[in-house]
PDB file of C-alpha atoms in Angstrom:
ATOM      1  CA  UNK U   1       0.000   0.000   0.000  1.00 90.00           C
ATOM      2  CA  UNK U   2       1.007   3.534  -0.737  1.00 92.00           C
ATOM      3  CA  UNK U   3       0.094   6.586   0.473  1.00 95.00           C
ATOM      4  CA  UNK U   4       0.371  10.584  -0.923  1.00 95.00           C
ATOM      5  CA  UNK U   5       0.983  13.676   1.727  1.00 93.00           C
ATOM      6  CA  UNK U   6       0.429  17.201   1.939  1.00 95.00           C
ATOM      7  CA  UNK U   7       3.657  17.027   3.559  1.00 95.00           C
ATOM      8  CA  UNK U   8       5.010  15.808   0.253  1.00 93.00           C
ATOM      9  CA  UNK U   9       5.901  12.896   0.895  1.00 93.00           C
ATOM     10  CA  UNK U  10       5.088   9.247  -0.351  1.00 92.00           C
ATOM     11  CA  UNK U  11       4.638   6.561   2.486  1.00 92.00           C
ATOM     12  CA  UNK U  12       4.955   2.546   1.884  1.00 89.00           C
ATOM     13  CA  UNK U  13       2.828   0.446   4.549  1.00 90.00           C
ATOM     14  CA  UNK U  14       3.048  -3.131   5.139  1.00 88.00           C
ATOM     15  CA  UNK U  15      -0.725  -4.515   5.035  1.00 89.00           C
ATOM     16  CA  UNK U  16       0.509  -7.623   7.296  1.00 91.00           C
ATOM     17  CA  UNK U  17       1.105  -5.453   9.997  1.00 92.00           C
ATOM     18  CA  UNK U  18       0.014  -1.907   9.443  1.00 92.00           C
ATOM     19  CA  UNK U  19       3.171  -0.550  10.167  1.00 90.00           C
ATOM     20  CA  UNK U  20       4.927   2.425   7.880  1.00 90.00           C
ATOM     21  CA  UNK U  21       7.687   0.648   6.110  1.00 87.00           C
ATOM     22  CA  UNK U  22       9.206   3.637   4.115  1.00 87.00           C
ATOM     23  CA  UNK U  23       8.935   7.148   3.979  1.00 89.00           C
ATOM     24  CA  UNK U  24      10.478   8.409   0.363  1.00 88.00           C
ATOM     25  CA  UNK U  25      10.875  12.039  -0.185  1.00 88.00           C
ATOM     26  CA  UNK U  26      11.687  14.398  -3.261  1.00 87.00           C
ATOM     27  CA  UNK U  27       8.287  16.434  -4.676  1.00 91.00           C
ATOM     28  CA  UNK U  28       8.435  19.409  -4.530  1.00 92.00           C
ATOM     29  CA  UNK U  29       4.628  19.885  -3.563  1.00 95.00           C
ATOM     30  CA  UNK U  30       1.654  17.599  -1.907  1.00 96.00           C
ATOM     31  CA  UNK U  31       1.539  14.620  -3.847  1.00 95.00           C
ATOM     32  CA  UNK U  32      -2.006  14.223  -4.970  1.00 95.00           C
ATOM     33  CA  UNK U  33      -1.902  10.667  -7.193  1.00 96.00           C
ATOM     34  CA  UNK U  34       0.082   7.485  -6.661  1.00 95.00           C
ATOM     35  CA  UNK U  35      -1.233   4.525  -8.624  1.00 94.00           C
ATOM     36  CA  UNK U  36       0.464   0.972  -9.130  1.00 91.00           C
ATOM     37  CA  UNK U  37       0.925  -1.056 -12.465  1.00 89.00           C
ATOM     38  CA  UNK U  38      -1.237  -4.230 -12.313  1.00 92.00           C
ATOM     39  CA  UNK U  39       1.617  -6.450 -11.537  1.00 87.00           C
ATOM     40  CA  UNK U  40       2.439  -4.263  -8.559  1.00 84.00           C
ATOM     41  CA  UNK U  41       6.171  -4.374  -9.543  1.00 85.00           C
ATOM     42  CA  UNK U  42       5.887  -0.090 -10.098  1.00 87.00           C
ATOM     43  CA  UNK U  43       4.302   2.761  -8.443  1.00 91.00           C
ATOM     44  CA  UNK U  44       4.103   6.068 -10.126  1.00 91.00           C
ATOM     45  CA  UNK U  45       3.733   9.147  -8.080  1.00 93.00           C
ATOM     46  CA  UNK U  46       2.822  12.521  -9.379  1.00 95.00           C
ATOM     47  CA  UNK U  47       2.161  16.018  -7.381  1.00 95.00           C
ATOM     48  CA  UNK U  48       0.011  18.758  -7.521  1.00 95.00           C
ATOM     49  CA  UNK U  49       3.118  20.769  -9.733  1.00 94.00           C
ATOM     50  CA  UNK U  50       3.036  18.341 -12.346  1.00 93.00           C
ATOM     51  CA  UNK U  51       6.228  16.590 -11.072  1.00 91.00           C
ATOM     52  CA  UNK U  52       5.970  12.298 -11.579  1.00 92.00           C
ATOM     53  CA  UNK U  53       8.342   9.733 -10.547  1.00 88.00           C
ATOM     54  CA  UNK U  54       8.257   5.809 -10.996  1.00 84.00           C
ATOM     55  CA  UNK U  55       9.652   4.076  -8.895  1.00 78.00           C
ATOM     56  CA  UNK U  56      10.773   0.069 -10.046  1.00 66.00           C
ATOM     57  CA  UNK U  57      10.365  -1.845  -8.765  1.00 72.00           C
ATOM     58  CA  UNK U  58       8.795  -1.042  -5.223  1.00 71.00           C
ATOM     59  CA  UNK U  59      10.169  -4.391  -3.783  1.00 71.00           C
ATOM     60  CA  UNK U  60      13.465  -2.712  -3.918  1.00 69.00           C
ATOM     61  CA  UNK U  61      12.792   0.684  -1.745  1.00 72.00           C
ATOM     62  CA  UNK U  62      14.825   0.864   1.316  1.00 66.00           C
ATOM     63  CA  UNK U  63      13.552  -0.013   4.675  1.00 67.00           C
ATOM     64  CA  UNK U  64      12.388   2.773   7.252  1.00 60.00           C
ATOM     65  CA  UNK U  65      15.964   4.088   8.546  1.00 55.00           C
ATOM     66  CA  UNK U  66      17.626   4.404   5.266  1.00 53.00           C
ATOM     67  CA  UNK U  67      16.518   7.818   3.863  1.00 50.00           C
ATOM     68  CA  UNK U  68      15.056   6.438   0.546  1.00 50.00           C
ATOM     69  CA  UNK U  69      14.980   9.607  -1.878  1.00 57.00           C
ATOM     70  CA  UNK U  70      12.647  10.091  -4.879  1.00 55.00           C
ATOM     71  CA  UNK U  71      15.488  11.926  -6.568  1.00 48.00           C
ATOM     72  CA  UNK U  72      18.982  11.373  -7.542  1.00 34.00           C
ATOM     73  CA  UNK U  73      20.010  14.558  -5.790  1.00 31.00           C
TER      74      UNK U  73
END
């Protein structure tokens, strides 16, 4: 599960447990549409400045702790 922020950032939940399992960062302004390809491998976020990443795949985004970053600044 993924979730947008006003805060603009882009949250990663486990649904097992419920807990928060990354916090990614890098728009620029409140990200206001995520959506995930049908295989789930790829989750494109855009916000409300017209910015959009994809990120591939999402099994590969660092854990909580590691200060995953949406872009390669």
């Amino acid at each position: 599960l993924a979730s947008g922020s006003f805060d603009t950032t882009v949250r990663i939940w486990d649904l097992t447990t419920g807990a928060q399992r990354s916090v990614l960062v890098g728009h620029a302004s409140t990200v206001g549409a995520l959506a995930f390809t049908p295989d789930s491998e790829t989750l494109a976020t855009a916000d409300v400045g017209g910015t959009v990443y994809c990120i591939l795949p999402i099994a590969f985004v660092p854990a909580l702790g590691a200060a995953p970053n949406l872009t390669t600044r």
